[in-house]
Coordinates of C-alpha atoms in Angstrom, one line a residue:
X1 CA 146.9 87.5 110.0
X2 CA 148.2 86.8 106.6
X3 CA 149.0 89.6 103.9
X4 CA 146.9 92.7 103.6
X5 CA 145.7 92.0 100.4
X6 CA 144.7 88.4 100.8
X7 CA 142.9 89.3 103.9
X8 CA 141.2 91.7 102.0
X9 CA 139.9 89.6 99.2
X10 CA 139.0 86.9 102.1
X11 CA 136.7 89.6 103.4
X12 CA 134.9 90.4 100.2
X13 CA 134.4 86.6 99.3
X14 CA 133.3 86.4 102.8
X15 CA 131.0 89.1 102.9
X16 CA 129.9 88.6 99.2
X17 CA 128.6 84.5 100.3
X18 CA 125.2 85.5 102.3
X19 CA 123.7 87.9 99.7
X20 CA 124.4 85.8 97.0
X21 CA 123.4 82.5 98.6
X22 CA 119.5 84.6 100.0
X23 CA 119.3 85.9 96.6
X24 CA 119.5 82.5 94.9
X25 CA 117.3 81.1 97.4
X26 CA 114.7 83.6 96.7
X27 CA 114.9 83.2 93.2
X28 CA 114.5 79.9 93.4
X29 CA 111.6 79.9 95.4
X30 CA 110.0 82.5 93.2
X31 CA 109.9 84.9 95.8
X32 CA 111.1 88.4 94.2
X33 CA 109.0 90.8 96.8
X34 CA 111.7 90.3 99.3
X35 CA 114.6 90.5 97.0
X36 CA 115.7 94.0 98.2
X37 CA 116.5 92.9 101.4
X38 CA 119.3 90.1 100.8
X39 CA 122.1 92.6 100.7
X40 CA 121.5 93.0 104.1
X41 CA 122.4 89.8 105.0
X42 CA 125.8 91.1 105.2
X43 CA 125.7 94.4 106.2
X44 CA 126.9 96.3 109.3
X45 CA 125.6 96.7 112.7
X46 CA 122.4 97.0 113.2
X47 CA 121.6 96.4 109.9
X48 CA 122.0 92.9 109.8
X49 CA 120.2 92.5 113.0
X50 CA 117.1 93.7 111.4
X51 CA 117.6 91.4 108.2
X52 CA 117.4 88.7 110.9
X53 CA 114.8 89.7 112.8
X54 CA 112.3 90.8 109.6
X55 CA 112.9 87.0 108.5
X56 CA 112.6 85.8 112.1
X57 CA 109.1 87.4 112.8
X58 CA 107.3 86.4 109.9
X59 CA 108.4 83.2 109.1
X60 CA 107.9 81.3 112.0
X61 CA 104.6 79.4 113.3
X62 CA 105.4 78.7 117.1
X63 CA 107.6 79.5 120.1
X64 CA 109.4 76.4 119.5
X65 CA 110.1 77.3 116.2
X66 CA 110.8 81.3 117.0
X67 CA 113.1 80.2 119.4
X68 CA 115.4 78.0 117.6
X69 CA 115.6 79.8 114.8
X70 CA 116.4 82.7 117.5
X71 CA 119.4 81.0 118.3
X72 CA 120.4 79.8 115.4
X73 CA 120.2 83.2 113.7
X74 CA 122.0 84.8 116.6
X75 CA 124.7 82.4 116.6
X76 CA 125.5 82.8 112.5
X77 CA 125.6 86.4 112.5
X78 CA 128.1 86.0 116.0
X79 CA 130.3 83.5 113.7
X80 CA 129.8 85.8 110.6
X81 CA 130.3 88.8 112.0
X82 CA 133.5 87.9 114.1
X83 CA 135.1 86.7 110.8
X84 CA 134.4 90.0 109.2
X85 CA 135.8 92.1 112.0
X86 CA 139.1 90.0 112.1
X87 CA 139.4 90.5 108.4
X88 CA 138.8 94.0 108.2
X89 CA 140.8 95.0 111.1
X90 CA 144.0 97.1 110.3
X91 CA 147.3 95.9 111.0
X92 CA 148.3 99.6 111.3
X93 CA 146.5 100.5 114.4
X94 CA 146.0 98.4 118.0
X95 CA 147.1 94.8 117.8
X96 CA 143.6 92.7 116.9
X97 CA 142.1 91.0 119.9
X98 CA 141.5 87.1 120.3
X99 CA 139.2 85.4 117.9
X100 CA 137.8 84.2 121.0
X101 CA 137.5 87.7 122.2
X102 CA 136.0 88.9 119.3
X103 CA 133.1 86.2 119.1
X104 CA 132.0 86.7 122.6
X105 CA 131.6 90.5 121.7
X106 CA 129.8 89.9 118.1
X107 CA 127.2 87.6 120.0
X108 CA 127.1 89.8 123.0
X109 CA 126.3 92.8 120.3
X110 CA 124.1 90.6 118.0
X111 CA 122.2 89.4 121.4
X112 CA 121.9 93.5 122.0
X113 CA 120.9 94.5 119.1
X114 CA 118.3 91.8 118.3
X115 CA 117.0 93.0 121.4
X116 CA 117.0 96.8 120.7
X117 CA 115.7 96.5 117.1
X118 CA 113.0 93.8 117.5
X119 CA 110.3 96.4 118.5
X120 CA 110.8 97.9 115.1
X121 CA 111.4 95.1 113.3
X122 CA 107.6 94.3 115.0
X123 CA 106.7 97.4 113.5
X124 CA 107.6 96.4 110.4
X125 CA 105.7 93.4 110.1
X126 CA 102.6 95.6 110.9
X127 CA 103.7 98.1 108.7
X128 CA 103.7 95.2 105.7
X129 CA 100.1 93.9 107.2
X130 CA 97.5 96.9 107.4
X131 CA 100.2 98.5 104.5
X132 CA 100.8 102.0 106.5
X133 CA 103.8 103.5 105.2
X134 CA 103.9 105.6 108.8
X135 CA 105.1 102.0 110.9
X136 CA 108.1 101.5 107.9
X137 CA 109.2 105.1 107.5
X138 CA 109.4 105.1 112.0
X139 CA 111.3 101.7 111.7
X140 CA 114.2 103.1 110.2
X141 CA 114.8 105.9 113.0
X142 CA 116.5 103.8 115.5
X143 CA 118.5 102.3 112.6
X144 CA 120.5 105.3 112.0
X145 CA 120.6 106.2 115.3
X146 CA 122.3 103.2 116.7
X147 CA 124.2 101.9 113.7
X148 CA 127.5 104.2 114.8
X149 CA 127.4 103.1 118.3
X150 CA 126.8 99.2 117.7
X151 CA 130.0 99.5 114.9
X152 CA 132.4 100.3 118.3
X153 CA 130.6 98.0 120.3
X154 CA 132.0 95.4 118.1
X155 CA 135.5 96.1 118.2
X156 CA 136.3 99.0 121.4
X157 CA 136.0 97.8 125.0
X158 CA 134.5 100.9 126.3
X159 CA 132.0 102.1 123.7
X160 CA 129.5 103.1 125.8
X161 CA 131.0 106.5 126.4
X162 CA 131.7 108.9 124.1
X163 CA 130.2 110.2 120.8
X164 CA 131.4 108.2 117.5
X165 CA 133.5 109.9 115.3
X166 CA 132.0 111.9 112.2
X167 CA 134.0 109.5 110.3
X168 CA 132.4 106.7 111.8
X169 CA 128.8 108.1 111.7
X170 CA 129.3 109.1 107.6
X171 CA 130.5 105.1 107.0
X172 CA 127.6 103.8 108.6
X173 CA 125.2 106.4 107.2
X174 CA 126.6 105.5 103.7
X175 CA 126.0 101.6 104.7
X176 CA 122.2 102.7 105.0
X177 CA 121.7 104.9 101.5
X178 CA 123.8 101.9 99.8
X179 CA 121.7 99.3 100.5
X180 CA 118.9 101.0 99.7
X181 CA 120.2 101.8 96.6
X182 CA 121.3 98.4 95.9
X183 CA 118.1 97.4 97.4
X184 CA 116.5 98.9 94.4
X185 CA 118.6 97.4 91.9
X186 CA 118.0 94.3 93.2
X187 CA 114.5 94.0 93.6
X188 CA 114.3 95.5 89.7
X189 CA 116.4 93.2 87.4
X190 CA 114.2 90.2 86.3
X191 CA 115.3 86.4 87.0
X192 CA 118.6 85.4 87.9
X193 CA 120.4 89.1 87.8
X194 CA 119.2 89.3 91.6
X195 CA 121.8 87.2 91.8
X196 CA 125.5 89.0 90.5
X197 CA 123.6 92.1 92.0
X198 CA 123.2 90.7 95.4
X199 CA 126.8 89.6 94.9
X200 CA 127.8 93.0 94.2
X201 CA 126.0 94.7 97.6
X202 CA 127.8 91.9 99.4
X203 CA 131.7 92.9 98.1
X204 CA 130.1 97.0 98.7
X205 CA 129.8 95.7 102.3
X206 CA 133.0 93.9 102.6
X207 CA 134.8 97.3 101.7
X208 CA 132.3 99.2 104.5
X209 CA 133.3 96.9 107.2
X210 CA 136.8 97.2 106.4
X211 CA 136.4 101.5 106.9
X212 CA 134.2 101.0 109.6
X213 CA 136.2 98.9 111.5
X214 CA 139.5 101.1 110.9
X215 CA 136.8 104.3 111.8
X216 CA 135.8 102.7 115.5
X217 CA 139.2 102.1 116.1
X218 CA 141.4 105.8 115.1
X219 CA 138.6 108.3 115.8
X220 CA 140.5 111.9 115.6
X221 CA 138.9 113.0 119.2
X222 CA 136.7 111.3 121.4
X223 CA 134.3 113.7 122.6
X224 CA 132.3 113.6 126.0
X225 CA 134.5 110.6 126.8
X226 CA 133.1 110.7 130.3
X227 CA 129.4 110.8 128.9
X228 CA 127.5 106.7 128.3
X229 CA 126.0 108.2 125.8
X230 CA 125.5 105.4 123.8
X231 CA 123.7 103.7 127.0
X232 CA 121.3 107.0 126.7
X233 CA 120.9 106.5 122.9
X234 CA 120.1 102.4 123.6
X235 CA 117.2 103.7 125.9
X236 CA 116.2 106.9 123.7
X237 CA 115.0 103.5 120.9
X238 CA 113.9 101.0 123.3
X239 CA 111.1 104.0 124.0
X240 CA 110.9 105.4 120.9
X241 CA 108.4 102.4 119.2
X242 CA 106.0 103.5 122.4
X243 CA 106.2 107.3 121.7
X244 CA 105.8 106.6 117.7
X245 CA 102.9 104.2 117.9
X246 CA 100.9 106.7 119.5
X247 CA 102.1 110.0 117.0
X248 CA 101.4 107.2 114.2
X249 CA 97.7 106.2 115.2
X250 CA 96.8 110.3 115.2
X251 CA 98.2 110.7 112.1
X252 CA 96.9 107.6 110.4
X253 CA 93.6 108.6 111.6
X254 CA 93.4 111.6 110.6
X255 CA 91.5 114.5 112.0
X256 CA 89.4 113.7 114.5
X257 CA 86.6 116.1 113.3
X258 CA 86.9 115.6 109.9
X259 CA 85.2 117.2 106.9
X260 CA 86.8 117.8 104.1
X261 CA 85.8 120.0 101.1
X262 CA 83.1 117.2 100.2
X263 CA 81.3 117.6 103.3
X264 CA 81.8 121.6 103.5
X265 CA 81.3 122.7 99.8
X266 CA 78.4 122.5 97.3
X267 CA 78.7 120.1 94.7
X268 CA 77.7 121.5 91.2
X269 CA 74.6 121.0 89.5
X270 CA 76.7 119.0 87.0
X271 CA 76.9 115.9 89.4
X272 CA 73.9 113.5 88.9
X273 CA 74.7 111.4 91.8
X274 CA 74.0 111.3 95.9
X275 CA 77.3 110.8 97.5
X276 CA 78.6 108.6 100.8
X277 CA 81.8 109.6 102.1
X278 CA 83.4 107.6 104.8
X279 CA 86.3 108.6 107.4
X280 CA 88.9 106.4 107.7
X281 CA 90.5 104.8 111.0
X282 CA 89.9 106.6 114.1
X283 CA 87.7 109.5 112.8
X284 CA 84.5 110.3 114.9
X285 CA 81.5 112.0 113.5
X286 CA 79.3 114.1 115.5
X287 CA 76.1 114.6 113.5
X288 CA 76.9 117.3 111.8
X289 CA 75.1 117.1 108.0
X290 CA 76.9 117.8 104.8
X291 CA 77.3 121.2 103.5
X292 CA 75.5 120.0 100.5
X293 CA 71.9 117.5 100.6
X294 CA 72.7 115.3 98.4
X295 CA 76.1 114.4 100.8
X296 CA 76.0 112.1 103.4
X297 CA 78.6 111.0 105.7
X298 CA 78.7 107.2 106.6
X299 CA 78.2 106.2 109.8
X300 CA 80.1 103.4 111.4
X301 CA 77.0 103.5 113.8
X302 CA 74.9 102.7 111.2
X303 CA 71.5 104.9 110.8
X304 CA 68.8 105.8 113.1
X305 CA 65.0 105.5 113.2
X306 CA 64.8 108.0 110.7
X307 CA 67.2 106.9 108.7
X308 CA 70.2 109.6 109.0
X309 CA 73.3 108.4 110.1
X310 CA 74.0 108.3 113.4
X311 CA 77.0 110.0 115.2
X312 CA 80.2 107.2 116.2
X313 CA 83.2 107.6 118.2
X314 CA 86.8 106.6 117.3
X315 CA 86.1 103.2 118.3
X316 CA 83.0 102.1 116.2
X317 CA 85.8 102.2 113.5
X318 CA 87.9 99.5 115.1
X319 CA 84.6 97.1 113.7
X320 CA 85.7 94.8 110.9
X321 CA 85.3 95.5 107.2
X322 CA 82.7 93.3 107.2
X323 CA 80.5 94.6 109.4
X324 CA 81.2 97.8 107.7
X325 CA 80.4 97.1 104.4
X326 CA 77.2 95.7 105.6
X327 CA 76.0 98.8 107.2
X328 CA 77.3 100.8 104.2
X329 CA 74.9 98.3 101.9
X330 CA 71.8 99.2 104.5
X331 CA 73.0 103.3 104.2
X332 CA 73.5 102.7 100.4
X333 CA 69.9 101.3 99.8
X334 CA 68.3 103.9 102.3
X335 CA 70.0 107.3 99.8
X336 CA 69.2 105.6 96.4
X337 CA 65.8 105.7 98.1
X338 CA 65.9 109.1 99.6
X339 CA 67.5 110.6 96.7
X340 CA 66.3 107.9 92.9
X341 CA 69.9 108.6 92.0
X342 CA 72.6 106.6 91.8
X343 CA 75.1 106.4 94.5
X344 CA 79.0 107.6 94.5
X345 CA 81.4 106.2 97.2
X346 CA 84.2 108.3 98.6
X347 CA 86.4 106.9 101.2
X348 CA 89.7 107.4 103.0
X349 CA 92.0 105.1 104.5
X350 CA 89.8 102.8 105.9
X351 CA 86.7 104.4 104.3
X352 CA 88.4 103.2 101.1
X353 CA 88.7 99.7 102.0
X354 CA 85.1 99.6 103.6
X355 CA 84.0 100.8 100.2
X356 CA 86.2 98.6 98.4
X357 CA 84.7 95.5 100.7
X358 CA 81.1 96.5 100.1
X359 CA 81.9 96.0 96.1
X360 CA 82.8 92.5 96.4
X361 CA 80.2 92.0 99.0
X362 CA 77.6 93.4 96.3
X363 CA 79.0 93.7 93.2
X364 CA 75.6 95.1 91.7
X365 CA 73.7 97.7 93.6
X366 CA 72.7 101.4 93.4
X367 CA 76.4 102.0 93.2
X368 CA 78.4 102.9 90.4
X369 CA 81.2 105.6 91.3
X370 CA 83.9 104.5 93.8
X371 CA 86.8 107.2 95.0
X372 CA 89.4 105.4 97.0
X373 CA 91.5 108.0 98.8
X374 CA 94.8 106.4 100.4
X375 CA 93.7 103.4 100.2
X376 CA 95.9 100.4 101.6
X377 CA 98.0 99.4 99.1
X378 CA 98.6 95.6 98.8
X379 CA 97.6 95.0 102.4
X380 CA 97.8 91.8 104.5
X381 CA 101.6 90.8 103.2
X382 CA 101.9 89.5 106.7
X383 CA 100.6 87.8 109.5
X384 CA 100.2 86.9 113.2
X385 CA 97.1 84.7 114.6
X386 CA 94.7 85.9 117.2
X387 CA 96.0 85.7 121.0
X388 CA 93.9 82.8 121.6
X389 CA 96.0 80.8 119.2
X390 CA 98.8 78.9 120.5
X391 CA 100.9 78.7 117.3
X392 CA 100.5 80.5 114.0
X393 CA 102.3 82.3 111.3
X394 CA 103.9 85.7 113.1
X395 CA 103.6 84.2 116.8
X396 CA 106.0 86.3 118.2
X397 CA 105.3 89.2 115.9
X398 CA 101.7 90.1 117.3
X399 CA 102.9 89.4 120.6
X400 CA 105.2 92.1 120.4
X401 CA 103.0 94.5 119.3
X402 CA 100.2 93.5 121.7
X403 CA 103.3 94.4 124.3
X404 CA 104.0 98.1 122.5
X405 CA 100.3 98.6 122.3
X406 CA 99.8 97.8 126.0
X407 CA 102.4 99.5 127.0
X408 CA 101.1 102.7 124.6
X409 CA 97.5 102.6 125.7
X410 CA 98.8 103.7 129.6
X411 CA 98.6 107.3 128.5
X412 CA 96.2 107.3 125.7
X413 CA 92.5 108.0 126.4
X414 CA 91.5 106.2 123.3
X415 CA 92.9 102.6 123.4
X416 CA 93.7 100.7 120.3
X417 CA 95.5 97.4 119.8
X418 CA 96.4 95.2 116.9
X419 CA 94.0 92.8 117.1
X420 CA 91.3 95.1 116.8
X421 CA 88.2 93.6 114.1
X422 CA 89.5 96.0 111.6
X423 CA 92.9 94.5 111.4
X424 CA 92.0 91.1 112.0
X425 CA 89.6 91.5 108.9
X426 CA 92.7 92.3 106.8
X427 CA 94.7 90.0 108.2
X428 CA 92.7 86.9 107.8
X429 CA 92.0 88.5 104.3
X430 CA 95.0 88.9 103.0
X431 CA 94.2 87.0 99.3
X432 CA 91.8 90.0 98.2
X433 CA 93.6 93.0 100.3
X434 CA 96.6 91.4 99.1
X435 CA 95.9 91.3 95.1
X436 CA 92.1 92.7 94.7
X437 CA 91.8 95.6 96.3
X438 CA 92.5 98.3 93.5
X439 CA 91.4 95.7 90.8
X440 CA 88.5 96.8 88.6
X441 CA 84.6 95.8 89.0
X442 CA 81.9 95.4 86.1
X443 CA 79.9 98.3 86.1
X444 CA 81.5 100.2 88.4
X445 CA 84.1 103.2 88.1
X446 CA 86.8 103.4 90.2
X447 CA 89.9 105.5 90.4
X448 CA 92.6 105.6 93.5
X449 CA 94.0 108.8 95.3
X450 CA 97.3 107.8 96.4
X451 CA 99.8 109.8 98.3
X452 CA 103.1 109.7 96.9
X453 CA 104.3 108.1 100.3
X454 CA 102.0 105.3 99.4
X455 CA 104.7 104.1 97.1
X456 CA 106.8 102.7 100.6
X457 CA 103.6 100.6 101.7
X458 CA 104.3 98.0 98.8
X459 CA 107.1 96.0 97.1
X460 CA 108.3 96.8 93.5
X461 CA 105.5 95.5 91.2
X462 CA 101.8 95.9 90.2
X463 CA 99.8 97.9 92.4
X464 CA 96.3 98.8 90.6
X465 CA 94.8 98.5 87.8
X466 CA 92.5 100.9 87.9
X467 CA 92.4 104.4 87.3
X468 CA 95.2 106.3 89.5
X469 CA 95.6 109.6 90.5
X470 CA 98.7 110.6 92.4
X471 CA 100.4 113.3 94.3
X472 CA 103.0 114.2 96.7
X473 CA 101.4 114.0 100.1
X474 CA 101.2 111.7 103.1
X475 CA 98.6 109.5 104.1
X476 CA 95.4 110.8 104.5
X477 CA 96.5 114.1 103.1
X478 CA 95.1 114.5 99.6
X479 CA 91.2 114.7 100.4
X480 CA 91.6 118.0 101.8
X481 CA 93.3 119.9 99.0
X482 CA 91.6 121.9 96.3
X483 CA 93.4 120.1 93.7
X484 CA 92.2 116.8 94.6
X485 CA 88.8 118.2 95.5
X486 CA 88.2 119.3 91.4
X487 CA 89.5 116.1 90.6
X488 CA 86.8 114.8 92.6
X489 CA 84.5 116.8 91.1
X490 CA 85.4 115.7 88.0
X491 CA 85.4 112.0 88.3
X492 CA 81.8 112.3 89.4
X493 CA 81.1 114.1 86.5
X494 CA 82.1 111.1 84.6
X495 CA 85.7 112.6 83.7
X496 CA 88.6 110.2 84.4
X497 CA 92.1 110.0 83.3
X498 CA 94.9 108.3 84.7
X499 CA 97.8 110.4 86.7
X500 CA 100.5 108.4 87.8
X501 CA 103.6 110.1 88.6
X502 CA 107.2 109.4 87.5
X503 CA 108.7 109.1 91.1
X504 CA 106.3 106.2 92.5
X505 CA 107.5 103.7 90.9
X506 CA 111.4 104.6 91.6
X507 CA 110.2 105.2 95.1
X508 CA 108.4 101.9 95.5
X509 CA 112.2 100.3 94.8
X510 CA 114.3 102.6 97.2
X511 CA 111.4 101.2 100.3
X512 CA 112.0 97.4 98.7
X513 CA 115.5 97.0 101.1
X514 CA 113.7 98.1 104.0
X515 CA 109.8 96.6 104.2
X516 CA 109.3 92.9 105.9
X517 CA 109.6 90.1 103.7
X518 CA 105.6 88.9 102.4
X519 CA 104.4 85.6 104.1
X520 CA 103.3 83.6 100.8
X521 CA 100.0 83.0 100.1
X522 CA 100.1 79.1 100.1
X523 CA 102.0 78.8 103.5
X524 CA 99.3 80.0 105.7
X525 CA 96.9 77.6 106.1
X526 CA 94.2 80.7 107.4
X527 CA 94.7 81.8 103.6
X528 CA 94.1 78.7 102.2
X529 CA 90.9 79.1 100.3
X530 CA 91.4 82.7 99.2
X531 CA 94.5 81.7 98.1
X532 CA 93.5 78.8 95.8
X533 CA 91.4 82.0 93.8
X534 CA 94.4 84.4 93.2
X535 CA 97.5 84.3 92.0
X536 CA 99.8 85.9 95.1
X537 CA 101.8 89.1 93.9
X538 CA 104.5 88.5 96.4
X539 CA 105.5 85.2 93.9
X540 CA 104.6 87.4 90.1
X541 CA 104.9 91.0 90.9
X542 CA 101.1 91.2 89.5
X543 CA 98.0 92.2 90.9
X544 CA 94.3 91.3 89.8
X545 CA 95.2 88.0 89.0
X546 CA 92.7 84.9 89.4
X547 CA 93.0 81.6 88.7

């Protein structure tokens, strides 16, 4: 085994390599949006599992190709992790099992986890496509979870039953809030410092393998020995992605009956515009007119005979942007008529990027006002082609969410899925949603609503460049409070400053370690011809960029 202090700096070399060599690879390929996750690449169980798998799903372009890097990836982290274990493992307890012993249990365990954590890491990749900071913040559930349970795996025979120790569970928990700490640091230093940075995460998880190791193996008291709990906790987050899906597309959407204060309330005489709000994702509308006659609610319906919007179910808003924006042109035209004033947008959510899509569909018409509530903040990082498609960027990826969708919509009345028109629309648009969407227009003024959660839909970097006011809330949560609804009031008035918030941008880093890394622009050939027009903010950080 060799001296206890050569073994020890053998580990932190070793577990210092793969950070440093994924953080010079990044750099080098200018890639700095998914700097924050290369101290994983040493990390513990399950950590490093869903390193692999974030890389796996979105950089791959058919089965072939998914399933040899599969292999391959399964197969180095077995190799890697074995000689971690047999470095870190303490001469002062039970004698240390074969190295062949030890392999087949890292691969068994790698083989397990990949298995467990690949409908989240799925969820990942969606979360880092439509930008919905619900998917990422549910991703990281299972991680916690599991990571005490998987650390015995690696190194007890029977770690199935029984609770880890609290010892155990505080390493492991400390693993987690270190990398995303040192995810943050990472993916803020400029250049080359990724590098000694990444180098520095790696010898932080040499030291955490060497106490978790010691912590699987001495626990103080094993208690419910009898109990496979960690079997239970193993099928608690294979079911969990099919349980959050569904809590995360009614909370995503919204009310279901929604009218905020702009629908209820009078607007005061001091607004000299008619105004179009539009409902985001999964919002219905019933009829109902605005409190106030110069208000109008967009219809996803489009308008009747008479020109009033018609009422829409859930679904009509599964349509693409597109089609959309189109009907919101006809719906524009028809209440500068109505009304001979000019016309203010106010979306949510998907309203937002409807309205957002209608001003570079028609970047002059009767509109001049534009209120982007929770917009989708540097949408379409990722990718997965149609089920028609044999091969494409994301293969696997959007076949396993088709499979948690499917699987979802068995006990939902309203059925969704994530190839829906909507999501394709942003998907196969990724160059503007990517870099345009909060960019300014001529002659229009526009100013963001963002949730403070927004902050975890998007890498470090460039965002907007437009006006922004934020505040701590979810998505979807700021239309409906009074303070946002007299900031509103007075951006229609023609009163706009910018309110950014000290916290986003610190928060933007600490989500860095944990989103899925951004398929470059200039890899997908679907992106091709938006791409040659922007410059991609996964490669510069910036948004708003042309060429």
């Amino acid at each position: 085994m060799g001296r206890p202090g050569r073994r020890t700096t053998a580990l932190l070399v070793l577990a210092a390599l793969p950070p440093t060599i994924e953080a010079a690879l990044l750099v080098g390929l200018r890639l700095p949006a998914a700097e924050g996750l290369a101290p994983q690449a040493s990390a513990v169980f399950p950590y490093d599992s869903y390193h692999d798998l974030r890389w796996l799903l979105v950089y791959h372009n058919s089965w072939f190709g998914f399933g040899s890097e599969f292999v391959l990836a399964l197969l180095f982290r077995a190799v890697l992790t074995t000689a971690l274990i047999g470095l870190a493992w303490p001469p002062d307890t039970r004698p240390r099992p074969s190295w062949r012993w030890l392999f087949g249990r890292s691969l068994q365990i790698a083989v397990l986890a990949a298995l467990i954590i690949s409908p989240w890491a799925a969820l990942s990749v969606a979360a880092a496509g439509v930008a919905l900071s619900w998917y990422l913040l549910a991703s990281l559930v299972p991680l916690l979870l599991l990571a005490p349970f998987l650390q015995r795996a690696g190194v007890v025979r029977d770690w199935w039953r029984g609770l880890p120790s609290w010892e155990l569970t505080g390493w492991t928990t400390l693993n987690f809030a270190t990398l995303t700490l040192i995810g943050a640091v990472t993916s803020s230093v400029l250049n080359w410092w990724t590098v000694p940075m990444a180098t520095v995460a790696g010898l932080v998880n040499g030291l955490l393998w060497q106490r978790t190791v010691r912590a699987a193996l001495r626990p103080v008291r094993i208690r419910w020995r009898r109990v496979p709990v960690a079997l239970i906790a193993v099928l608690l987050a294979l079911a969990s992605p099919l349980v959050a899906e569904s809590v995360i597309g009614i909370a995503a959407g919204g009310q279901r009956q929604w009218r905020p204060p702009v629908l209820r309330e009078d607007l005061p005489g001091t607004v000299d515009h008619a105004v179009i709000v539009l409902g985001g994702y999964a919002s219905r509308y019933d009829g109902q007119p605005a409190g106030d006659p110069l208000v109008e609610r967009f219809s996803y319906r489009g308008l009747d005979g008479r020109g009033r919007p018609r009422p829409y179910p859930p679904e009509a808003t599964q349509q693409s942007l597109t089609d959309s924006a189109r009907l919101l042109s006809a719906q524009v035209d028809a209440v500068h008529r109505r009304t001979r004033l000019p016309v203010a947008l106010v979306g949510q959510s998907e309203g937002a990027m409807v309205a957002r899509t209608f001003l570079e569909l028609r970047p002059r018409s009767p509109v001049d006002t534009v209120l982007l509530f929770s917009p989708l903040v540097r949408a379409g990082r990722t990718y997965y082609p149609p089920p028609e498609e044999k091969q494409g960027w994301g293969l696997a990826a959007g076949w396993g969410l088709r499979g948690i969708f499917a699987v979802t919509n068995l006990t939902q009345k309203e059925k969704d899925h994530p190839d829906v028109p909507f999501v394709r629309s942003i998907l196969d648009g990724a160059p503007f949603y990517r870099s345009q969407t909060l960019c300014p227009v001529p002659g229009v003024l526009m100013v963001a609503f963002l949730p403070t959660v927004s902050a975890a839909e998007a890498p470090p970097g460039e965002y907007a460049k437009i006006p922004v006011y934020q505040a701590p809330a979810f998505h979807g949560g700021l239309i409906g409070r009074s303070a946002a609804q007299r900031r509103l009031v007075k951006v229609l008035e023609g009163a706009v400053n910018d309110e950014r918030r000290r916290e986003y941008a610190p928060l933007q880093r600490f989500a860095a370690a944990w989103q899925a890394p951004p398929l470059a622009l200039s890899v997908n050939p679907v992106w091709r011809a938006g791409s040659e027009r922007v410059v991609d903010p996964a490669r510069t950080g910036r948004v708003c960029r042309t060429r």
